[in-house]
Amino acid sequence: MLLTLREVTKTYPGAEAPVLRGVSFDLAAGEMLALTGESGSGKSTLLHLVGGLDTADSGVVAIEGTDLTLLDDADRAALRRGTAGVIFQQFNLIPSLTVAANIAFQARLARRHDPKRAQVLSGRLGLTEHLHKYPEQLSGGQQQRVAIARTLAPQPKLVLADEPTGNLDEATADTVFALLCELVSETGAGLILVTHSERLAGRMRRRLHLRAGQLT
Amino acid sequence: MNAAIFSALFAHWRCNPLQLITLLAGLAVGTALWSGVQAINAEARASYDAAAATLGEGMYGQITAQDGAPIPQQTYIALRRAGWNVSPIVEGKLGSVRLVGIDPLTAPGGIGPVSVGSGADLAAFLSGAGQIFARADTLLHLPVTGLQGIATPEVAPNTAITDIGLAQRLLGKGDQIDRLLVAPEQPLTRRPLAEVAPDLIETDAQGSNDVARLTDSFHLNLTAFGLLSFAVGLFIVHGAIGLAFEQRRAMVRTLRALGVPLRRLIGLMVVELAVLALVAGVIGVALGYGVAAALLPDVAATLRGLYGADVSGQLALRPVWWLSGLAIAMGGTVVAAAGALWSLARMPLLASAQPRAWAMARRQGRFVAVSLGLLAVAAGIAVWGHGLMAGFILLGALLIGGALALPPLLGLVLRLGEGWARGPVAQWFWADSRQQLPGLSLALMALLLAMAANVGVSTMVSSFRLTFTSFLDQRLASELYVSASTAEQAAAITALAPTRADAVLPILSIDQQIAGLPAEIYGARDHATYRDNWQLLRAVPNAWEALAQGGGVLINEQLFRRAGLDLGAEVTIAPGVSLPVLGIYGDYGNPVGQVIVTEAVFRRQFPAVVALRFGLRINPAQVAALRAGLRDQGGVTDSAMVDQASIKALSLEVFERTFTVTTALNILTLAVAGFAILMSLLTLAAMRLPQLAPVWALGLTRRRLAALDLLRAMVLAALTGALALPLGLALAWALLAVVNVEAFGWRLPMYLFPLDYLRLGGLALLAAALAALWPAWRLSRMPPARLLGVFRHER
Ligand SMILES: Nc1ncnc2c1ncn2[C@@H]1O[C@H](COP(=O)(O)OP(=O)(O)OP(=O)(O)O)[C@@H](O)[C@H]1O
Ligand SMILES: [Mg+2]
């Protein structure tokens, strides 16, 4: 199993109620899953735990059998570099690097940089003419496509996308969504996509719904 | 409405106490630096004045009776009535100590530790309570007098100073006066001495005032560096205020959107700033005072000169001093705030509320142009400029041009680094450093100026010390220097001295126009004293032998520069008598040209001139005995005999003190620059999250990011240091070779001290590392949730 969650709970320091209370599910390699829920229901929190960006209070978050809660800071950083790629709603890119450098960055960190693959990805995502620009010179949709290219370049096993199309208009969102799903399925990675859009969620084969920190 | 706006302005500080502290600290530290350097400058000055004042009182002209007899009180009164600005002195031996009685009300400034300027001192001094000033070791040797002994390093060794009335009583001299000091400024309307008191004679200030003039140059240079430290302070204030405004753009936008008129808002912000500047200024003055007190040796003596502290050791702040400190804080704030308010006034209502530190990069083009212009001006002045004003413009242009050149140059280097970088992290490191540059430039400019000032100060002071030491060896080579007031006395000296001294070197001199310029011609005996101690700046081979055979002259640097007389040029010393220049010597401090010929030549050309001054070579242990002999048998007054060995020792000691003090100054400016870096890093830390969060999310640990931040601060400091070295050397060169030549007519040779520079570089790195340590530590401990917040909120 690619990803296993068992009875995961999380409470933010200072907060009274837990954000996640006993979340359990599995995700197989190549499986794509839409995660929906009201604002504040804990979707992003869940994604951060899976991506090794934050740690659960109790329960198990395991990728290929490795429990992330037992990893130290450096190991979690290594996980982020090569195994689980995250795409956020905005500000994914490193402002001081060009588009080309941004796309190559994560793959180079993971020592899996392949110029040919980067070139193919840029081409597929329509970024070829923007490679020498800086992120602030791109539109929102273009920026999200750069983020997708960057996340997929090192061929992660798991792609985590937190409302990657939340800031985009419907048509652009559809294009970006379609590209993401297409490219992820080509690599055979697992995908968890957080979205508010019923329309997009409806196109995914598997759906999970969070309500007040619990899966329903 | 005002109250509402104020509460909004205030609420911002309440929510961001760190920003308020940064602003206040920036202002306070800038002010403290200025005040501290002023204190240190004053310390150096006071030490030199004291040294000069104790150089056998040779600093001032004197009036004595021809026969060395006491001067009656009435004659003194008559002279003062006739317009003479003179001050009475009585002296004698109190046990083994030389006791000098002075009249603090009329004494020219800089005589001893007591002067009219220092109110509290004077009252006690005059009140008859009875105070006697001497060095601590001298005080131990004083017989019991019933007077309150006050230890001060500002008095010559084995000398005590007290009020003239007390001295007369202690020495049993009744109303009599031994001699009168002639102040440098005299009314032109005064009646001639021969008319008022025909039996008195006036002697000019003596050769030892060369030392005083030399120190004038030192003062000028130190003052220039005081201004430099002010510039460092100003940069820091500027940075603090600029950031404070950047951080409040969002609030200003909101307030304006809510209908607050721009003009009123700006007015209130000015009021707010004025209050903050006042508070920070007071803190800064107090800090500068504390720093001066903590850093300087002989605090009591120092602070007496500066703050008018009373003798009990309690410090009293002089109004002038703290007012000037406050004025600096306010002035600096005005200068720094003007630009920020201006850009605020022009900010469109809907402009981005995001702090624009990053956007400042766009202004760099203008920086480059201004900087290049200023450096071109500096180069132009260095080559073609004339006059003291030009010298100061050169300094200013160098300073500002150099500071403005820093960000673009650093940008260039960082770009190169990015080009060379191989790994992704290295590449990001350079790119991110470049992006951070605008936010850090002001602090880095302050560091640049601080380091340049340090390089300049240490080069200047060390060069000065080397020059000064060899100059002292040259000028004070003879152990005892005696001047006779009459030809008979001179004859007595020539008769007496050879029995005890190893050598008697008569000094013959006459004032003469040389090459159309005022100059003096000296006749010197051919003796090893000159050959061993005089260093010639340039000379023909075997210059001394040729001089001894009457085959030429030596001239001083002033004459060489002004009259353009180089080696081999013929100097006409008397009608029809021309001799070639054999060598040129440094004559620091002398305002006029000088020509040295050998004694035989001089006597042949000017047979009427009688030698009135003598350098006596003698075993230092014998000096006291010889003095006594000359006084008792030759009638030479004590003040006419200068014990040069102790002067030399005293001067060198003073130099060591100045050294300690400049080291303190160096550390102080560096510490302040380091503090500026810390403040900038802290302020930037929040703005930097959007840069750091993606890199962290992509798989770098916080610890690694923190280490990179630390490294970045050190790399920037090292690059800044590399640029500060040439700038500091250029500043030192401008001071020594341009400003000094313009102001005094001679050039202070410049020496280089690579080890000092290396140590300074190390200190700068240390300062940068210390400054970056805390922000880096905070980053390494930052909760992931805060970093994730970047992806959640609108920036
Ligand atoms: N750093 C934090 N500190 C304290 N509470 C937090 C923090 N981050 C999130 N929360 C709280 O945890 C809850 C879940 O937040 P989360 O961001 O996971 O929700 P979400 O489902 O992603 O919502 P949205 O759809 O609006 O993005 C919210 O109530 C939020 O206020
Ligand atoms: Mg969310």
PDB file of N, CA and C in Angstrom, chain B residues 553-600:
ATOM      1  N   VAL B 553      72.732  72.355   1.417  1.00  0.00           N
ATOM      2  CA  VAL B 553      71.786  72.604   2.511  1.00  0.00           C
ATOM      3  C   VAL B 553      70.769  71.471   2.575  1.00  0.00           C
ATOM      4  N   LEU B 554      70.120  71.384   3.718  1.00  0.00           N
ATOM      5  CA  LEU B 554      68.927  70.536   3.840  1.00  0.00           C
ATOM      6  C   LEU B 554      67.736  71.476   3.931  1.00  0.00           C
ATOM      7  N   ILE B 555      66.634  71.115   3.343  1.00  0.00           N
ATOM      8  CA  ILE B 555      65.447  71.973   3.476  1.00  0.00           C
ATOM      9  C   ILE B 555      64.281  71.124   3.984  1.00  0.00           C
ATOM     10  N   ASN B 556      63.297  71.798   4.569  1.00  0.00           N
ATOM     11  CA  ASN B 556      62.150  71.049   5.060  1.00  0.00           C
ATOM     12  C   ASN B 556      61.130  70.832   3.945  1.00  0.00           C
ATOM     13  N   GLU B 557      60.210  69.948   4.214  1.00  0.00           N
ATOM     14  CA  GLU B 557      59.235  69.537   3.204  1.00  0.00           C
ATOM     15  C   GLU B 557      58.392  70.722   2.746  1.00  0.00           C
ATOM     16  N   GLN B 558      58.079  71.605   3.696  1.00  0.00           N
ATOM     17  CA  GLN B 558      57.247  72.750   3.364  1.00  0.00           C
ATOM     18  C   GLN B 558      57.883  73.600   2.272  1.00  0.00           C
ATOM     19  N   LEU B 559      59.187  73.836   2.439  1.00  0.00           N
ATOM     20  CA  LEU B 559      59.876  74.668   1.451  1.00  0.00           C
ATOM     21  C   LEU B 559      59.956  73.921   0.120  1.00  0.00           C
ATOM     22  N   PHE B 560      60.208  72.632   0.213  1.00  0.00           N
ATOM     23  CA  PHE B 560      60.279  71.809  -0.992  1.00  0.00           C
ATOM     24  C   PHE B 560      58.965  71.896  -1.766  1.00  0.00           C
ATOM     25  N   ARG B 561      57.845  71.813  -1.037  1.00  0.00           N
ATOM     26  CA  ARG B 561      56.545  71.830  -1.713  1.00  0.00           C
ATOM     27  C   ARG B 561      56.202  73.220  -2.232  1.00  0.00           C
ATOM     28  N   ARG B 562      56.399  74.205  -1.352  1.00  0.00           N
ATOM     29  CA  ARG B 562      55.927  75.546  -1.727  1.00  0.00           C
ATOM     30  C   ARG B 562      56.802  76.182  -2.780  1.00  0.00           C
ATOM     31  N   ALA B 563      58.128  76.035  -2.631  1.00  0.00           N
ATOM     32  CA  ALA B 563      59.017  76.722  -3.564  1.00  0.00           C
ATOM     33  C   ALA B 563      59.446  75.789  -4.694  1.00  0.00           C
ATOM     34  N   GLY B 564      59.036  74.539  -4.619  1.00  0.00           N
ATOM     35  CA  GLY B 564      59.376  73.595  -5.677  1.00  0.00           C
ATOM     36  C   GLY B 564      60.871  73.341  -5.764  1.00  0.00           C
ATOM     37  N   LEU B 565      61.555  73.381  -4.614  1.00  0.00           N
ATOM     38  CA  LEU B 565      63.008  73.163  -4.619  1.00  0.00           C
ATOM     39  C   LEU B 565      63.305  71.686  -4.406  1.00  0.00           C
ATOM     40  N   ASP B 566      63.643  70.980  -5.453  1.00  0.00           N
ATOM     41  CA  ASP B 566      63.936  69.559  -5.296  1.00  0.00           C
ATOM     42  C   ASP B 566      65.437  69.368  -5.106  1.00  0.00           C
ATOM     43  N   LEU B 567      65.849  68.139  -4.947  1.00  0.00           N
ATOM     44  CA  LEU B 567      67.260  67.831  -4.758  1.00  0.00           C
ATOM     45  C   LEU B 567      68.079  68.474  -5.869  1.00  0.00           C
ATOM     46  N   GLY B 568      69.192  69.091  -5.490  1.00  0.00           N
ATOM     47  CA  GLY B 568      70.074  69.667  -6.498  1.00  0.00           C
ATOM     48  C   GLY B 568      69.750  71.105  -6.833  1.00  0.00           C
ATOM     49  N   ALA B 569      68.545  71.567  -6.504  1.00  0.00           N
ATOM     50  CA  ALA B 569      68.176  72.948  -6.806  1.00  0.00           C
ATOM     51  C   ALA B 569      69.038  73.881  -5.954  1.00  0.00           C
ATOM     52  N   GLU B 570      69.342  75.045  -6.492  1.00  0.00           N
ATOM     53  CA  GLU B 570      70.184  75.995  -5.753  1.00  0.00           C
ATOM     54  C   GLU B 570      69.322  76.846  -4.834  1.00  0.00           C
ATOM     55  N   VAL B 571      69.747  76.956  -3.569  1.00  0.00           N
ATOM     56  CA  VAL B 571      69.024  77.792  -2.620  1.00  0.00           C
ATOM     57  C   VAL B 571      69.908  78.984  -2.284  1.00  0.00           C
ATOM     58  N   THR B 572      69.378  80.179  -2.460  1.00  0.00           N
ATOM     59  CA  THR B 572      70.153  81.382  -2.166  1.00  0.00           C
ATOM     60  C   THR B 572      69.946  81.736  -0.698  1.00  0.00           C
ATOM     61  N   ILE B 573      70.984  81.562   0.117  1.00  0.00           N
ATOM     62  CA  ILE B 573      70.804  81.828   1.545  1.00  0.00           C
ATOM     63  C   ILE B 573      71.249  83.239   1.900  1.00  0.00           C
ATOM     64  N   ALA B 574      72.070  83.835   1.098  1.00  0.00           N
ATOM     65  CA  ALA B 574      72.479  85.219   1.302  1.00  0.00           C
ATOM     66  C   ALA B 574      72.818  85.752  -0.082  1.00  0.00           C
ATOM     67  N   PRO B 575      72.827  87.075  -0.217  1.00  0.00           N
ATOM     68  CA  PRO B 575      73.103  87.605  -1.562  1.00  0.00           C
ATOM     69  C   PRO B 575      74.389  87.003  -2.118  1.00  0.00           C
ATOM     70  N   GLY B 576      74.285  86.420  -3.270  1.00  0.00           N
ATOM     71  CA  GLY B 576      75.469  85.861  -3.910  1.00  0.00           C
ATOM     72  C   GLY B 576      75.888  84.498  -3.394  1.00  0.00           C
ATOM     73  N   VAL B 577      75.221  83.986  -2.387  1.00  0.00           N
ATOM     74  CA  VAL B 577      75.615  82.670  -1.861  1.00  0.00           C
ATOM     75  C   VAL B 577      74.517  81.655  -2.130  1.00  0.00           C
ATOM     76  N   SER B 578      74.762  80.719  -3.008  1.00  0.00           N
ATOM     77  CA  SER B 578      73.769  79.690  -3.325  1.00  0.00           C
ATOM     78  C   SER B 578      74.361  78.320  -3.089  1.00  0.00           C
ATOM     79  N   LEU B 579      73.566  77.461  -2.499  1.00  0.00           N
ATOM     80  CA  LEU B 579      74.026  76.099  -2.236  1.00  0.00           C
ATOM     81  C   LEU B 579      72.967  75.114  -2.716  1.00  0.00           C
ATOM     82  N   PRO B 580      73.380  73.943  -3.170  1.00  0.00           N
ATOM     83  CA  PRO B 580      72.393  72.974  -3.688  1.00  0.00           C
ATOM     84  C   PRO B 580      71.669  72.245  -2.542  1.00  0.00           C
ATOM     85  N   VAL B 581      70.460  71.800  -2.830  1.00  0.00           N
ATOM     86  CA  VAL B 581      69.685  71.021  -1.855  1.00  0.00           C
ATOM     87  C   VAL B 581      70.243  69.600  -1.819  1.00  0.00           C
ATOM     88  N   LEU B 582      70.657  69.177  -0.619  1.00  0.00           N
ATOM     89  CA  LEU B 582      71.216  67.828  -0.470  1.00  0.00           C
ATOM     90  C   LEU B 582      70.174  66.845   0.027  1.00  0.00           C
ATOM     91  N   GLY B 583      69.184  67.379   0.741  1.00  0.00           N
ATOM     92  CA  GLY B 583      68.178  66.458   1.288  1.00  0.00           C
ATOM     93  C   GLY B 583      66.949  67.226   1.737  1.00  0.00           C
ATOM     94  N   ILE B 584      65.864  66.495   1.875  1.00  0.00           N
ATOM     95  CA  ILE B 584      64.601  67.091   2.318  1.00  0.00           C
ATOM     96  C   ILE B 584      64.131  66.307   3.527  1.00  0.00           C
ATOM     97  N   TYR B 585      63.778  67.015   4.602  1.00  0.00           N
ATOM     98  CA  TYR B 585      63.357  66.318   5.809  1.00  0.00           C
ATOM     99  C   TYR B 585      61.922  66.684   6.171  1.00  0.00           C
ATOM    100  N   GLY B 586      61.262  65.780   6.850  1.00  0.00           N
ATOM    101  CA  GLY B 586      59.903  66.027   7.321  1.00  0.00           C
ATOM    102  C   GLY B 586      59.964  66.982   8.492  1.00  0.00           C
ATOM    103  N   ASP B 587      59.147  68.004   8.477  1.00  0.00           N
ATOM    104  CA  ASP B 587      59.194  69.016   9.523  1.00  0.00           C
ATOM    105  C   ASP B 587      57.760  69.259   9.947  1.00  0.00           C
ATOM    106  N   TYR B 588      57.164  68.225  10.547  1.00  0.00           N
ATOM    107  CA  TYR B 588      55.740  68.246  10.777  1.00  0.00           C
ATOM    108  C   TYR B 588      55.358  69.332  11.752  1.00  0.00           C
ATOM    109  N   GLY B 589      54.446  70.144  11.362  1.00  0.00           N
ATOM    110  CA  GLY B 589      53.946  71.153  12.273  1.00  0.00           C
ATOM    111  C   GLY B 589      54.477  72.540  12.007  1.00  0.00           C
ATOM    112  N   ASN B 590      55.646  72.651  11.394  1.00  0.00           N
ATOM    113  CA  ASN B 590      56.217  73.971  11.171  1.00  0.00           C
ATOM    114  C   ASN B 590      55.457  74.699  10.068  1.00  0.00           C
ATOM    115  N   PRO B 591      55.011  75.930  10.325  1.00  0.00           N
ATOM    116  CA  PRO B 591      54.266  76.625   9.280  1.00  0.00           C
ATOM    117  C   PRO B 591      55.162  77.217   8.198  1.00  0.00           C
ATOM    118  N   VAL B 592      56.432  77.470   8.495  1.00  0.00           N
ATOM    119  CA  VAL B 592      57.265  78.159   7.508  1.00  0.00           C
ATOM    120  C   VAL B 592      58.364  77.245   6.981  1.00  0.00           C
ATOM    121  N   GLY B 593      59.009  77.722   5.936  1.00  0.00           N
ATOM    122  CA  GLY B 593      60.091  76.962   5.346  1.00  0.00           C
ATOM    123  C   GLY B 593      61.327  76.999   6.233  1.00  0.00           C
ATOM    124  N   GLN B 594      62.207  76.017   6.038  1.00  0.00           N
ATOM    125  CA  GLN B 594      63.388  75.939   6.874  1.00  0.00           C
ATOM    126  C   GLN B 594      64.567  75.460   6.023  1.00  0.00           C
ATOM    127  N   VAL B 595      65.729  76.045   6.292  1.00  0.00           N
ATOM    128  CA  VAL B 595      66.942  75.624   5.589  1.00  0.00           C
ATOM    129  C   VAL B 595      67.984  75.337   6.651  1.00  0.00           C
ATOM    130  N   ILE B 596      68.660  74.226   6.531  1.00  0.00           N
ATOM    131  CA  ILE B 596      69.720  73.926   7.491  1.00  0.00           C
ATOM    132  C   ILE B 596      71.059  73.941   6.766  1.00  0.00           C
ATOM    133  N   VAL B 597      71.976  74.724   7.326  1.00  0.00           N
ATOM    134  CA  VAL B 597      73.344  74.709   6.800  1.00  0.00           C
ATOM    135  C   VAL B 597      74.246  74.299   7.956  1.00  0.00           C
ATOM    136  N   THR B 598      75.461  73.985   7.643  1.00  0.00           N
ATOM    137  CA  THR B 598      76.346  73.602   8.735  1.00  0.00           C
ATOM    138  C   THR B 598      76.818  74.845   9.475  1.00  0.00           C
ATOM    139  N   GLU B 599      77.237  74.657  10.714  1.00  0.00           N
ATOM    140  CA  GLU B 599      77.520  75.779  11.597  1.00  0.00           C
ATOM    141  C   GLU B 599      78.532  76.753  10.981  1.00  0.00           C
ATOM    142  N   ALA B 600      79.573  76.192  10.368  1.00  0.00           N
ATOM    143  CA  ALA B 600      80.628  77.043   9.820  1.00  0.00           C
ATOM    144  C   ALA B 600      80.071  77.977   8.751  1.00  0.00           C
TER     145      ALA B 600
END
